[in-house]
XYZ file of C-alpha atoms in Angstrom:
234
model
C -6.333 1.499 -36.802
C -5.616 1.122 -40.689
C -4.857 -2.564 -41.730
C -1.800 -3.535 -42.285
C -2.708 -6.174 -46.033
C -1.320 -9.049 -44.039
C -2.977 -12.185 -43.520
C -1.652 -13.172 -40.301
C -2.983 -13.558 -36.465
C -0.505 -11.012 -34.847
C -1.635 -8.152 -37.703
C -5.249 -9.135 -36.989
C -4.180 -8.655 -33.061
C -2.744 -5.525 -33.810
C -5.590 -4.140 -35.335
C -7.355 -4.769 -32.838
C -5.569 -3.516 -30.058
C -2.700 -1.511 -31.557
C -4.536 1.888 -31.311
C -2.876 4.389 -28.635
C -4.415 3.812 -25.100
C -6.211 0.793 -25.787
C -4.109 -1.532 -23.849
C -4.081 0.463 -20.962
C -8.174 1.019 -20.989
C -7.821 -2.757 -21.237
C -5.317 -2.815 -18.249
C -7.540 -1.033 -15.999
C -10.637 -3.070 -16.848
C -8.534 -6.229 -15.847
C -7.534 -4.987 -12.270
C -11.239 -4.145 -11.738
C -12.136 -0.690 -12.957
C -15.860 -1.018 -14.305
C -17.334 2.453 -14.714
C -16.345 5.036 -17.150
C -15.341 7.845 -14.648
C -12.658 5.047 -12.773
C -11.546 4.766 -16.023
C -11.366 8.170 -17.023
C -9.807 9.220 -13.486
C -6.957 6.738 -13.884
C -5.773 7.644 -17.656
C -6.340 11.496 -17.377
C -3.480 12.233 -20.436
C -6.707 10.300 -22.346
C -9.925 12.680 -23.583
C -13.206 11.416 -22.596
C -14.238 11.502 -26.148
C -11.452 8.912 -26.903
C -11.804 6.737 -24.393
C -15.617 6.790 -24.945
C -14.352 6.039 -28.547
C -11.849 3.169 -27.328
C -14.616 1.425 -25.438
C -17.045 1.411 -28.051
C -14.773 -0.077 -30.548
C -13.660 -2.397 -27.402
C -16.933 -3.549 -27.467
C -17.649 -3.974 -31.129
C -14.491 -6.376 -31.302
C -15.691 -8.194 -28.256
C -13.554 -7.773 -26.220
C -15.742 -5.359 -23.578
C -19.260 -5.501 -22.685
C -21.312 -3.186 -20.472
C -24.160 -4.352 -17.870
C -25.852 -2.360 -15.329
C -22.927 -1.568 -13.632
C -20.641 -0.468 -16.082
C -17.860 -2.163 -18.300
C -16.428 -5.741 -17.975
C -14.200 -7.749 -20.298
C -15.381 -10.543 -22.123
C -14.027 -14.252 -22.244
C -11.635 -12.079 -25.326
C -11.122 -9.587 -23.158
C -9.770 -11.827 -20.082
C -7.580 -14.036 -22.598
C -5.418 -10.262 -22.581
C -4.616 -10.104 -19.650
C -1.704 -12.828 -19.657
C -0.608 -10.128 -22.823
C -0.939 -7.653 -20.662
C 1.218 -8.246 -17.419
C 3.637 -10.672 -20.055
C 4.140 -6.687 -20.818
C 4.853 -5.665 -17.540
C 7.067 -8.282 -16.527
C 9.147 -7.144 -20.010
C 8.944 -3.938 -19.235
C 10.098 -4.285 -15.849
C 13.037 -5.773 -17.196
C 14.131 -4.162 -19.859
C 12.332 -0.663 -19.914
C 11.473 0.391 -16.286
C 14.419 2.876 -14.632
C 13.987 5.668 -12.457
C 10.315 7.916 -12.847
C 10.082 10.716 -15.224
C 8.648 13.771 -14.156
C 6.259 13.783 -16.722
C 4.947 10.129 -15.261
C 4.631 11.516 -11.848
C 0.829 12.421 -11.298
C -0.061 12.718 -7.766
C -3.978 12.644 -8.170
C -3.544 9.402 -10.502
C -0.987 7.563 -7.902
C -3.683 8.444 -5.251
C -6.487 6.927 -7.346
C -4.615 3.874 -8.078
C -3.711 3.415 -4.095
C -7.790 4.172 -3.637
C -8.009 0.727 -5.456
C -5.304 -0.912 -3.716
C -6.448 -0.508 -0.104
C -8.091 -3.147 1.514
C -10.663 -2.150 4.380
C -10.563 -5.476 5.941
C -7.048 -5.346 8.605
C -8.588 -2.586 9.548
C -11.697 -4.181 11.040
C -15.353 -2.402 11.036
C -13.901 0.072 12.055
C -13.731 3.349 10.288
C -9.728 4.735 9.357
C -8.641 7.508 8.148
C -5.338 7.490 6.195
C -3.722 11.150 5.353
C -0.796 11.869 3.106
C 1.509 14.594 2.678
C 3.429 14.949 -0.973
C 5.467 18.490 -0.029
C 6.591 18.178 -3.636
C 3.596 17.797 -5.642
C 1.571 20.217 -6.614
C -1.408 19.138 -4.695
C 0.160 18.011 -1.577
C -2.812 16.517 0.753
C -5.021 13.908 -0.031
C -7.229 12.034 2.740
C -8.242 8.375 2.281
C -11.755 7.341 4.594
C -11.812 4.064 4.707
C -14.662 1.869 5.757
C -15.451 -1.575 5.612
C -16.454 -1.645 2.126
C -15.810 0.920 0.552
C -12.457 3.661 0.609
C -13.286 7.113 -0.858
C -10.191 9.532 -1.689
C -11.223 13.325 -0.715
C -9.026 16.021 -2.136
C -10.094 18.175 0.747
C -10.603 17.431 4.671
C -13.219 15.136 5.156
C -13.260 16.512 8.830
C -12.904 13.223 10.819
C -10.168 12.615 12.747
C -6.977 11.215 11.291
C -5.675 7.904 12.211
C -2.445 7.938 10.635
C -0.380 10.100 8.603
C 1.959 9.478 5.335
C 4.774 11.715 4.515
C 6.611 11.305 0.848
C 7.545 12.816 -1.996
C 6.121 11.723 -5.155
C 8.562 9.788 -6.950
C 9.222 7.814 -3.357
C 5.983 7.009 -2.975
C 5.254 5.824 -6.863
C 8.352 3.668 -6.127
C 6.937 2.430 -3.255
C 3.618 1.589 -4.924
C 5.057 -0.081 -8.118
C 7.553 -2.599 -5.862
C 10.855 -0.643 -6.627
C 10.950 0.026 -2.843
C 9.907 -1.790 0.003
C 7.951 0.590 2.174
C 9.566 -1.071 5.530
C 12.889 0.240 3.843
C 11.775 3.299 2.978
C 10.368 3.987 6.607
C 13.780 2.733 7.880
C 15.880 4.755 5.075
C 13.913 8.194 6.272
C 12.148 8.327 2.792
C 8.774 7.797 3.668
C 7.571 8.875 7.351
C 4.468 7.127 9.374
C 2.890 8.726 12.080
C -0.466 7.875 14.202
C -2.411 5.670 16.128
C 0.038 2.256 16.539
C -2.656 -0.292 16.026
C -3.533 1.681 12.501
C 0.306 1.831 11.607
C 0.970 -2.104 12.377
C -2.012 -2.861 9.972
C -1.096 -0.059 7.409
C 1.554 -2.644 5.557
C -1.622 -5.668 5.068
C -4.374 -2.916 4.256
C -2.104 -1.227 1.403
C -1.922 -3.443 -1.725
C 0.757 -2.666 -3.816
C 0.370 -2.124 -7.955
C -0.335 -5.432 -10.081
C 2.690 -4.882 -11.373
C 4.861 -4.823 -8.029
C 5.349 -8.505 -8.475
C 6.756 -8.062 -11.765
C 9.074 -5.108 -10.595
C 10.527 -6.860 -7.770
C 11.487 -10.191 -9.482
C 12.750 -8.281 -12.382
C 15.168 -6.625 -9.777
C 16.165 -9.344 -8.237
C 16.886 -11.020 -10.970
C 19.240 -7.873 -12.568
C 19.070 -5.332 -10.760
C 21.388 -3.389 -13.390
C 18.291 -3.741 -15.807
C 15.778 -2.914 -13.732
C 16.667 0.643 -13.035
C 17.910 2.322 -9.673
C 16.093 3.776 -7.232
C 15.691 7.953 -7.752
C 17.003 9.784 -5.151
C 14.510 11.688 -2.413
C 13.195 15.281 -3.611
């Protein structure tokens, strides 16, 4: 980022974190992505030489520092994040409408719900989650998900399935970002749930919905005119 010859905080902010993509590597390290090939996986319209780039320069300004782990933000880093989802609740407001195609990835929505699932209505028990996008171009995904730790397989992991999500993609992003409730959605015939009943009735508590949901759904309940409308099935 070139400076902009102004002595001022916000242009001294801006250099800083003005560069394209550095907000959302920052994002992503705030809702607990720590190693470079999370981060990589959920921004994939970002090279690997860049972000290795943005990360570097993340941590010469202090903002990120790696341990043995991976990545983490700094004191700096965590002061962002009320930036950060000040930015979502905005953009929920003002800038957030029906999804583009071009923002419809089905491998990045099924990383991001990887993240979001939480092993522990489920028990010790082992669950497996499958889900159908007809209109995607990868279609099937398969979530195993254990009691600490859920691993997304792009291919049958050859256990038996426990329940079974039907969508198409822009549904189910809606679903994930708070622009639909999935009870409505399984009542309005958008989404369809099918399996084991004990696995179904704790499928609502086990799936955590974006960090930004909260955002999204006050926004449109505040104004739902600004917010956007919902985009029709595919």
């Amino acid at each position: 980022m070139s400076r902009y010859g102004q002595y001022c905080p916000i242009t001294r902010a801006l250099e800083v974190l003005g560069d394209r993509w550095t907000l959302l590597v920052m994002r992503d390290l705030l809702v607990g992505a720590t190693r470079f090939n999370e981060l990589a996986r959920g921004l994939p319209g970002m090279s690997r030489g860049l972000l290795s780039k943005r990360l570097g320069q993340l941590e010469r300004d202090g903002l990120v520092e790696r341990d043995g782990v991976g990545y983490r933000p700094t004191a700096a880093g965590e002061e962002l994040r009320p930036l950060i989802f000040g930015l979502a609740e905005w953009g929920a407001r003002w800038a957030f409408g029906e999804p583009r195609s071009d923002e419809l990835d089905p491998t990045v929505l099924m990383w991001w719900i990887r993240g979001g699932i939480d092993p522990a209505p489920f028990g010790e028990r082992r669950v497996v989650l499958h889900v159908q996008v007809p209109d995607a171009r990868r279609a099937r995904f398969w979530f195993v998900v254990a009691p600490q730790d859920v691993s997304l397989c792009f291919t049958d992991p050859g256990y038996d399935v426990d329940a079974t999500v039907r969508s198409s993609l822009g549904v189910l992003y809606q679903v994930w970002e708070g622009v639909i409730e999935l009870p409505a959605a399984v009542r309005d015939g958008l989404v369809t749930l099918t399996g084991r009943r004990d696995v179904l009735l704790c499928l609502p508590e086990a799936l955590q919905l974006s960090p930004v949901a909260p955002y999204v759904r006050r926004a449109r309940a505040a104004a739902p005119s600004v917010a956007g409308a919902v985009a029709p099935p595919a």
